[in-house]
């Protein structure tokens, strides 16, 4: 898994290291770049739906790989019994993600809302079959844990600032291409159902033989009216 963050108004080069506070290979101010890299690491460590069951980290395989990539540890939260005898209210404890080492305090940076090369790089990596996740953040310093729990998803995901891309390579299983070829020879139609970017889906379809490399693909666009 690789990732890239926003730098100098453009998306910077790919990185395969999430060490907090590590030097940035950018011509921009290094302290500014470190803040952005820290933010992206925090996003990977906290924006997921993972659970710990019997000491094992469980959840969406993409979430698991993303979290393991950070090197952080995860402590499961949940509901606990009432602290006061006779109370009918339970105490809700948050799940906690801990970094391997203490990093410098995160401070708000002047992030560009959308880099100039956003679409170009997105198309470049999806055409190659990579799965691309865009990351964004918002800074709320005055919210308590209880207030955060009451926020709606719409409120939490509004007025976000773009941070960077996380790029995954999900390789085909060794038997996939052969199996699809056998199904095609038997006259059995194969269909792909995916939530990935359509360009990623087309690239994977060509790789496994669902669509020939010379076959044209048309992408529909909905036009109002």
Coordinates of C-alpha atoms in Angstrom, one line a residue:
X1 CA 0.0 0.0 0.0
X2 CA 1.3 3.5 -0.9
X3 CA -0.1 7.0 -0.2
X4 CA 0.4 10.5 -1.3
X5 CA -0.5 13.8 0.4
X6 CA -1.1 17.4 -0.7
X7 CA 1.9 19.6 -1.1
X8 CA 2.5 23.0 -2.8
X9 CA -1.1 22.9 -4.2
X10 CA -0.4 19.6 -6.0
X11 CA -0.4 16.0 -4.9
X12 CA 3.1 14.9 -3.9
X13 CA 5.0 11.8 -4.8
X14 CA 4.1 8.3 -3.5
X15 CA 5.2 7.4 0.0
X16 CA 5.4 3.9 1.6
X17 CA 6.4 5.1 5.1
X18 CA 4.0 6.4 7.6
X19 CA 6.6 7.3 10.3
X20 CA 5.2 10.4 12.1
X21 CA 7.4 13.4 11.8
X22 CA 9.7 11.9 9.2
X23 CA 11.3 14.3 6.7
X24 CA 9.3 14.9 3.6
X25 CA 10.8 14.6 0.2
X26 CA 9.2 17.8 -1.1
X27 CA 10.4 21.2 -2.0
X28 CA 7.7 22.7 0.3
X29 CA 8.3 23.6 3.9
X30 CA 9.1 20.3 5.7
X31 CA 7.2 21.2 9.0
X32 CA 4.1 21.9 6.9
X33 CA 4.5 18.6 5.1
X34 CA 5.0 16.7 8.3
X35 CA 1.7 18.0 9.6
X36 CA -0.1 16.8 6.5
X37 CA 1.5 13.4 6.7
X38 CA 0.6 13.2 10.4
X39 CA -3.1 14.0 9.5
X40 CA -3.2 11.3 6.9
X41 CA -1.7 8.8 9.4
X42 CA -4.4 9.8 11.9
X43 CA -7.1 9.2 9.3
X44 CA -5.8 5.7 8.5
X45 CA -5.6 4.9 12.2
X46 CA -9.0 6.1 13.1
X47 CA -11.4 6.2 10.1
X48 CA -12.5 2.6 10.0
X49 CA -15.0 0.1 11.6
X50 CA -12.6 -2.4 13.1
X51 CA -13.3 -4.4 16.2
X52 CA -11.1 -6.6 18.4
X53 CA -12.6 -10.0 19.1
X54 CA -10.6 -12.5 21.3
X55 CA -7.5 -10.4 20.7
X56 CA -7.9 -10.4 16.9
X57 CA -8.4 -7.4 14.7
X58 CA -11.5 -8.0 12.6
X59 CA -13.4 -6.0 9.9
X60 CA -13.2 -5.0 6.3
X61 CA -10.0 -6.5 4.8
X62 CA -9.2 -3.0 3.4
X63 CA -9.6 -1.4 6.8
X64 CA -7.4 -4.1 8.5
X65 CA -4.6 -3.6 6.0
X66 CA -4.8 0.1 6.2
X67 CA -4.6 0.1 10.0
X68 CA -1.8 -2.5 10.2
X69 CA 0.2 -0.3 7.7
X70 CA 0.2 2.5 10.3
X71 CA 1.9 0.3 13.0
X72 CA -0.6 1.7 15.6
X73 CA -2.3 -0.4 18.3
X74 CA -6.0 -0.6 18.9
X75 CA -7.9 -0.9 22.2
X76 CA -11.6 -1.8 22.0
X77 CA -14.1 0.4 23.7
X78 CA -17.8 -0.2 24.4
X79 CA -20.5 -0.1 27.0
X80 CA -19.7 -0.7 30.7
X81 CA -21.9 -1.2 33.7
X82 CA -23.2 1.9 35.6
X83 CA -20.7 3.4 38.0
X84 CA -23.3 4.3 40.6
X85 CA -25.4 1.5 42.2
X86 CA -29.0 1.5 41.1
X87 CA -28.2 3.7 38.0
X88 CA -29.9 2.7 34.8
X89 CA -27.3 4.5 32.6
X90 CA -24.3 2.7 31.2
X91 CA -20.9 4.3 30.7
X92 CA -19.8 4.4 27.0
X93 CA -16.0 4.1 26.6
X94 CA -14.5 5.1 23.3
X95 CA -12.2 2.7 21.3
X96 CA -8.6 4.0 21.3
X97 CA -6.0 3.9 18.6
X98 CA -2.5 4.5 19.9
X99 CA 0.6 5.5 17.9
X100 CA 3.9 3.5 18.3
X101 CA 5.6 6.7 19.6
X102 CA 4.4 10.1 20.8
X103 CA 4.4 12.6 17.9
X104 CA 4.3 16.4 17.9
X105 CA 1.0 18.0 18.6
X106 CA -1.2 18.2 15.5
X107 CA -1.8 21.8 14.5
X108 CA -4.2 23.2 11.9
X109 CA -2.5 23.7 8.5
X110 CA -3.6 25.9 5.6
X111 CA -4.7 23.0 3.3
X112 CA -5.8 23.5 -0.2
X113 CA -9.4 22.3 -0.7
X114 CA -8.6 20.5 -3.9
X115 CA -5.2 20.1 -5.7
X116 CA -4.9 21.1 -9.3
X117 CA -3.9 17.6 -10.4
X118 CA -6.6 15.7 -8.5
X119 CA -8.5 14.4 -11.5
X120 CA -5.3 13.6 -13.5
X121 CA -3.8 11.5 -10.7
X122 CA -7.1 9.8 -9.9
X123 CA -7.5 8.7 -13.5
X124 CA -3.9 7.6 -13.7
X125 CA -4.1 5.2 -10.8
X126 CA -7.6 3.9 -11.5
X127 CA -6.6 3.2 -15.1
X128 CA -3.8 1.0 -13.7
X129 CA -6.3 -1.0 -11.6
X130 CA -5.4 0.5 -8.2
X131 CA -8.0 1.2 -5.6
X132 CA -7.9 4.8 -4.6
X133 CA -9.4 6.3 -1.4
X134 CA -9.5 10.1 -1.0
X135 CA -9.0 11.4 2.6
X136 CA -10.3 14.6 4.0
X137 CA -10.4 16.1 7.5
X138 CA -12.0 18.8 9.7
X139 CA -10.7 20.2 12.9
X140 CA -13.0 20.6 15.9
X141 CA -11.1 21.4 19.1
X142 CA -14.1 22.2 21.3
X143 CA -16.1 19.0 20.9
X144 CA -16.3 16.5 23.8
X145 CA -16.5 12.7 23.3
X146 CA -20.3 12.8 24.1
X147 CA -21.0 15.6 21.6
X148 CA -19.1 13.7 18.9
X149 CA -21.4 10.7 19.4
X150 CA -24.4 12.8 18.8
X151 CA -23.2 14.3 15.5
X152 CA -25.0 13.1 12.3
X153 CA -22.9 11.8 9.4
X154 CA -23.9 14.8 7.4
X155 CA -22.6 17.2 10.0
X156 CA -19.3 15.2 10.4
X157 CA -18.6 15.1 6.7
X158 CA -19.3 18.7 5.8
X159 CA -16.8 21.5 5.2
X160 CA -13.9 18.9 4.9
X161 CA -10.4 19.8 3.7
X162 CA -8.8 17.4 1.2
X163 CA -5.6 15.7 2.6
X164 CA -4.5 13.1 0.1
X165 CA -4.9 9.7 -1.5
X166 CA -4.4 6.2 -0.1
X167 CA -3.6 3.8 -3.0
X168 CA -4.1 0.0 -2.7
X169 CA -3.1 -2.7 -5.1
X170 CA -5.5 -5.6 -4.9
X171 CA -3.9 -8.4 -7.0
X172 CA -6.0 -11.0 -8.7
X173 CA -6.0 -14.5 -7.3
X174 CA -3.8 -16.9 -9.4
X175 CA -6.8 -19.0 -10.5
X176 CA -9.1 -16.1 -11.4
X177 CA -8.1 -15.6 -15.1
X178 CA -8.1 -19.3 -15.8
X179 CA -11.5 -19.8 -14.1
X180 CA -13.1 -17.0 -16.1
X181 CA -11.6 -18.4 -19.3
X182 CA -13.2 -21.7 -18.6
X183 CA -16.6 -20.1 -17.9
X184 CA -16.3 -18.1 -21.2
X185 CA -15.6 -21.3 -23.1
X186 CA -18.6 -22.9 -21.6
X187 CA -20.8 -20.0 -22.7
X188 CA -21.5 -18.9 -19.1
X189 CA -21.8 -15.2 -18.8
X190 CA -19.7 -13.5 -16.1
X191 CA -20.7 -10.2 -14.4
X192 CA -18.6 -7.9 -12.1
X193 CA -20.3 -6.2 -9.2
X194 CA -18.1 -3.6 -7.5
X195 CA -18.2 -0.3 -5.6
X196 CA -14.8 0.7 -6.9
X197 CA -14.1 3.5 -9.4
X198 CA -15.3 2.4 -12.8
X199 CA -11.9 2.8 -14.4
X200 CA -10.4 0.5 -11.7
X201 CA -13.2 -2.0 -12.6
X202 CA -12.4 -1.9 -16.3
X203 CA -8.7 -2.4 -15.7
X204 CA -9.3 -5.4 -13.5
X205 CA -11.8 -6.8 -16.1
X206 CA -9.2 -6.5 -18.8
X207 CA -6.6 -8.2 -16.6
X208 CA -8.7 -11.2 -15.8
X209 CA -10.1 -11.7 -19.3
X210 CA -13.7 -10.5 -18.7
X211 CA -13.1 -7.8 -21.2
X212 CA -10.5 -8.2 -24.0
X213 CA -7.6 -5.7 -24.1
X214 CA -8.7 -4.4 -27.5
X215 CA -12.4 -4.1 -26.7
X216 CA -13.9 -0.6 -26.4
X217 CA -15.6 0.4 -23.1
X218 CA -18.1 3.2 -22.8
X219 CA -18.6 5.0 -19.5
X220 CA -22.1 6.6 -19.2
X221 CA -22.6 10.1 -17.7
X222 CA -26.0 11.2 -16.3
X223 CA -26.9 14.7 -17.7
X224 CA -29.6 16.6 -15.9
X225 CA -32.7 16.8 -18.1

